């Protein structure tokens, strides 16, 4: 269950100049309190969603809505509201999301650079994860590296989820008799097909 919705917090209060109380008509006794609303998800503030005002007469202590103020009061409130800043913590959730996305981009580009490096210089025991024609995932392990080819050992198992690869990447699943010779062209084709998922070293 995802818990989300609106929350309001008090931002600032100040007297409203030139404003008469709509009830007791006492001048210069009105105060305005600005509340900032924000959208939250699991109580983490996501982004601000407007400001609202609550008004009180310090003489008769009655509360009012904005529409009950006279024109001078509305104008004074508008000026005051414009001066109240939205605190930066109300953007926490957005900042968090931006950080997560930036990190995902960064680690993806790191992964790509690493894969390119491993392809360039294969090493014994590198484990390649690839997608099969039936959309399953399996692996092969580099046994030996030669100038013009690599010998690899295929995994005898496959899995329907990429995350399941770690469960099948076990020594006993690589059968010695199932080894193949792959040329740089074979590897290049695998990479260009988009079916090479990653290389673990
Ligand atoms: Zn009053």
mmCIF file of N, CA and C in Angstrom, residues 129-130 135-139 158-170 197-198:
data_model
loop_
_atom_site.group_PDB
_atom_site.id
_atom_site.type_symbol
_atom_site.label_atom_id
_atom_site.label_comp_id
_atom_site.label_asym_id
_atom_site.label_seq_id
_atom_site.Cartn_x
_atom_site.Cartn_y
_atom_site.Cartn_z
ATOM 1 N N UNK A 129 26.771 -13.071 -19.077
ATOM 2 C CA UNK A 129 25.349 -13.389 -18.992
ATOM 3 C C UNK A 129 24.700 -12.965 -20.302
ATOM 4 N N UNK A 130 23.925 -13.863 -20.893
ATOM 5 C CA UNK A 130 23.296 -13.529 -22.181
ATOM 6 C C UNK A 130 21.849 -13.993 -22.199
ATOM 7 N N UNK A 135 14.222 -16.122 -24.847
ATOM 8 C CA UNK A 135 14.096 -15.103 -23.813
ATOM 9 C C UNK A 135 14.391 -15.603 -22.405
ATOM 10 N N UNK A 136 15.204 -16.610 -22.300
ATOM 11 C CA UNK A 136 15.720 -17.031 -20.998
ATOM 12 C C UNK A 136 17.112 -16.425 -20.833
ATOM 13 N N UNK A 137 17.659 -16.613 -19.651
ATOM 14 C CA UNK A 137 19.012 -16.099 -19.413
ATOM 15 C C UNK A 137 19.935 -17.236 -19.008
ATOM 16 N N UNK A 138 21.147 -17.184 -19.515
ATOM 17 C CA UNK A 138 22.136 -18.170 -19.112
ATOM 18 C C UNK A 138 23.520 -17.519 -19.146
ATOM 19 N N UNK A 139 24.529 -18.313 -18.881
ATOM 20 C CA UNK A 139 25.881 -17.749 -18.799
ATOM 21 C C UNK A 139 26.891 -18.654 -19.501
ATOM 22 N N UNK A 158 19.366 -22.602 -17.468
ATOM 23 C CA UNK A 158 18.966 -21.237 -17.791
ATOM 24 C C UNK A 158 17.844 -20.827 -16.844
ATOM 25 N N UNK A 159 17.561 -19.538 -16.836
ATOM 26 C CA UNK A 159 16.579 -19.035 -15.887
ATOM 27 C C UNK A 159 15.697 -18.030 -16.613
ATOM 28 N N UNK A 160 14.452 -17.866 -16.142
ATOM 29 C CA UNK A 160 13.554 -16.946 -16.854
ATOM 30 C C UNK A 160 13.681 -15.504 -16.371
ATOM 31 N N UNK A 161 14.485 -15.305 -15.308
ATOM 32 C CA UNK A 161 14.669 -13.935 -14.825
ATOM 33 C C UNK A 161 16.145 -13.598 -14.756
ATOM 34 N N UNK A 162 16.469 -12.357 -15.124
ATOM 35 C CA UNK A 162 17.867 -11.929 -15.070
ATOM 36 C C UNK A 162 18.411 -12.037 -13.649
ATOM 37 N N UNK A 163 17.552 -11.748 -12.673
ATOM 38 C CA UNK A 163 18.007 -11.812 -11.281
ATOM 39 C C UNK A 163 18.249 -13.258 -10.828
ATOM 40 N N UNK A 164 17.742 -14.206 -11.602
ATOM 41 C CA UNK A 164 17.931 -15.612 -11.238
ATOM 42 C C UNK A 164 19.297 -16.142 -11.653
ATOM 43 N N UNK A 165 20.053 -15.318 -12.399
ATOM 44 C CA UNK A 165 21.351 -15.775 -12.922
ATOM 45 C C UNK A 165 22.304 -16.150 -11.792
ATOM 46 N N UNK A 166 22.243 -15.398 -10.705
ATOM 47 C CA UNK A 166 23.194 -15.696 -9.628
ATOM 48 C C UNK A 166 22.939 -17.074 -9.006
ATOM 49 N N UNK A 167 21.691 -17.574 -9.136
ATOM 50 C CA UNK A 167 21.391 -18.910 -8.595
ATOM 51 C C UNK A 167 21.941 -20.032 -9.478
ATOM 52 N N UNK A 168 22.104 -19.752 -10.770
ATOM 53 C CA UNK A 168 22.598 -20.824 -11.657
ATOM 54 C C UNK A 168 24.092 -20.696 -11.951
ATOM 55 N N UNK A 169 24.673 -19.539 -11.579
ATOM 56 C CA UNK A 169 26.102 -19.320 -11.846
ATOM 57 C C UNK A 169 26.933 -20.058 -10.792
ATOM 58 N N UNK A 170 26.896 -21.396 -10.886
ATOM 59 C CA UNK A 170 27.612 -22.221 -9.902
ATOM 60 C C UNK A 170 28.544 -23.172 -10.658
ATOM 61 N N UNK A 197 24.029 -9.369 -21.613
ATOM 62 C CA UNK A 197 23.488 -8.582 -20.511
ATOM 63 C C UNK A 197 24.580 -7.935 -19.679
ATOM 64 N N UNK A 198 25.577 -8.732 -19.311
ATOM 65 C CA UNK A 198 26.697 -8.166 -18.558
ATOM 66 C C UNK A 198 27.846 -9.155 -18.502
#
